[in-house]
CSV table of C-alpha atoms in Angstrom, one decimal:
chain,number,residue,atom,x,y,z
A,297,UNK,CA,0.3,-0.2,0.1
A,298,UNK,CA,2.8,2.2,1.2
A,299,UNK,CA,3.7,4.3,-2.6
A,300,UNK,CA,0.5,3.4,-4.0
A,301,UNK,CA,-1.3,6.0,-6.0
A,302,UNK,CA,-5.3,6.1,-6.3
A,303,UNK,CA,-7.3,8.0,-8.4
A,304,UNK,CA,-10.1,10.2,-7.9
A,305,UNK,CA,-12.6,10.3,-10.8
A,306,UNK,CA,-13.5,13.8,-12.1
A,307,UNK,CA,-12.2,16.2,-8.9
A,308,UNK,CA,-9.1,16.6,-11.0
A,309,UNK,CA,-8.4,20.6,-12.9
A,310,UNK,CA,-11.2,21.8,-15.3
A,311,UNK,CA,-11.7,20.3,-18.6
A,312,UNK,CA,-9.7,22.4,-21.4
A,313,UNK,CA,-12.7,23.7,-23.4
A,314,UNK,CA,-14.8,23.1,-21.4
A,315,UNK,CA,-14.1,19.1,-20.9
A,316,UNK,CA,-14.9,17.7,-17.7
A,317,UNK,CA,-12.7,17.5,-14.8
A,318,UNK,CA,-9.4,15.6,-14.7
A,319,UNK,CA,-8.6,13.2,-12.4
A,320,UNK,CA,-6.5,13.8,-8.8
A,321,UNK,CA,-4.2,11.6,-8.0
A,322,UNK,CA,-3.1,10.3,-4.6
A,323,UNK,CA,-0.7,9.3,-3.1
A,324,UNK,CA,-0.2,6.9,-0.3
A,325,UNK,CA,2.7,6.9,2.3
A,326,UNK,CA,2.2,5.2,5.6
A,327,UNK,CA,3.8,6.4,8.4
A,328,UNK,CA,5.7,3.7,10.8
A,329,UNK,CA,3.7,3.1,14.2
A,330,UNK,CA,6.0,2.2,17.4
A,331,UNK,CA,4.5,-1.0,18.4
A,332,UNK,CA,2.3,-2.0,15.0
A,333,UNK,CA,4.6,-3.3,11.9
A,334,UNK,CA,1.9,-3.9,8.8
A,335,UNK,CA,3.2,-7.1,7.0
A,336,UNK,CA,0.8,-7.1,4.4
A,337,UNK,CA,-2.8,-6.7,5.3
A,338,UNK,CA,-1.7,-8.1,8.9
A,339,UNK,CA,-1.1,-6.2,11.9
A,340,UNK,CA,1.6,-7.3,13.9
A,341,UNK,CA,3.0,-6.8,17.5
A,342,UNK,CA,5.8,-7.7,19.7
A,343,UNK,CA,4.2,-8.1,23.0
A,344,UNK,CA,6.3,-8.8,26.1
A,345,UNK,CA,4.8,-11.2,28.9
A,346,UNK,CA,6.3,-12.9,31.7
A,347,UNK,CA,7.5,-15.8,32.1
A,348,UNK,CA,5.1,-15.7,35.1
A,349,UNK,CA,2.0,-15.0,33.3
A,350,UNK,CA,2.3,-17.8,31.5
A,351,UNK,CA,3.1,-19.9,34.3
A,352,UNK,CA,0.0,-18.9,35.7
A,353,UNK,CA,-1.9,-18.7,32.4
A,354,UNK,CA,-2.7,-15.2,32.5
A,355,UNK,CA,-5.6,-13.2,31.0
A,356,UNK,CA,-4.0,-10.5,29.5
A,357,UNK,CA,-5.5,-7.4,27.1
A,358,UNK,CA,-3.6,-7.0,24.1
A,359,UNK,CA,-3.9,-3.2,22.8
A,360,UNK,CA,-4.8,-3.7,19.4
A,361,UNK,CA,-6.0,-0.9,16.9
A,362,UNK,CA,-9.8,-0.9,17.6
A,363,UNK,CA,-9.5,-1.3,21.2
A,364,UNK,CA,-8.4,-4.1,23.8
A,365,UNK,CA,-8.7,-7.7,23.2
A,366,UNK,CA,-7.9,-10.7,26.0
A,367,UNK,CA,-5.9,-13.1,24.7
A,368,UNK,CA,-5.1,-16.5,27.5
A,369,UNK,CA,-1.4,-17.1,27.2
A,370,UNK,CA,-0.9,-21.3,28.5
A,371,UNK,CA,2.3,-23.1,29.2
A,372,UNK,CA,2.2,-24.1,25.2
A,373,UNK,CA,3.1,-20.7,24.5
A,374,UNK,CA,7.3,-19.6,23.8
A,375,UNK,CA,8.2,-17.4,22.1
A,376,UNK,CA,8.4,-18.5,18.3
A,377,UNK,CA,4.8,-18.1,18.9
A,378,UNK,CA,2.3,-16.3,16.6
A,379,UNK,CA,-1.2,-15.7,18.3
A,380,UNK,CA,-3.6,-14.8,15.7
A,381,UNK,CA,-6.3,-12.4,16.0
A,382,UNK,CA,-8.8,-13.2,12.8
A,383,UNK,CA,-9.8,-10.3,11.0
A,384,UNK,CA,-8.4,-7.7,12.9
A,385,UNK,CA,-5.9,-6.1,10.5
A,386,UNK,CA,-6.2,-3.7,7.5
A,387,UNK,CA,-9.0,-4.2,4.9
A,388,UNK,CA,-8.1,-5.7,1.0
A,389,UNK,CA,-8.7,-2.9,-0.5
A,390,UNK,CA,-9.0,-5.7,-3.9
A,391,UNK,CA,-11.4,-8.3,-2.0
A,392,UNK,CA,-13.2,-6.3,0.5
A,393,UNK,CA,-11.7,-9.4,3.2
A,394,UNK,CA,-9.9,-8.2,6.4
A,395,UNK,CA,-6.0,-9.3,7.7
A,396,UNK,CA,-4.8,-10.9,11.2
A,397,UNK,CA,-3.3,-9.2,14.1
A,398,UNK,CA,-0.3,-11.3,14.7
A,399,UNK,CA,0.6,-11.4,18.5
A,400,UNK,CA,3.8,-12.0,19.0
A,401,UNK,CA,4.7,-13.0,22.3
A,402,UNK,CA,8.1,-11.5,23.9
A,403,UNK,CA,8.9,-14.1,27.0
A,404,UNK,CA,11.2,-12.4,29.9
A,405,UNK,CA,11.9,-13.4,33.4
A,406,UNK,CA,11.5,-10.2,35.1
A,407,UNK,CA,13.5,-9.0,38.2
A,408,UNK,CA,13.0,-9.9,41.9
A,409,UNK,CA,13.8,-7.9,44.5
A,410,UNK,CA,14.8,-8.8,47.8
A,411,UNK,CA,10.9,-7.8,48.9
A,412,UNK,CA,8.8,-8.8,46.6
A,413,UNK,CA,10.5,-12.8,47.8
């Protein structure tokens, strides 16, 4: 989609000798986001999650462009896992279908201070 041009018919400059208006050409430039990455019609996010949240099979809220989604992470979750939320990506301009929202869990071990033991 980045760099694509879309023609808006009839909204360009006036035509010669009273002819119809031309087309307005709109160029699309997609900016970067600090959390999301676009791959085709899919939206990807790297989501940090502690190993304790996975062991406790916690249900966490994941921020999506469409609002928060609750996802339960179980003991099968790995850093190489991909979790898909169907239909929460970008709409295809070709066929109207929606891409997916893809979560890449980034598992970490939290630092434990002596007060929390």
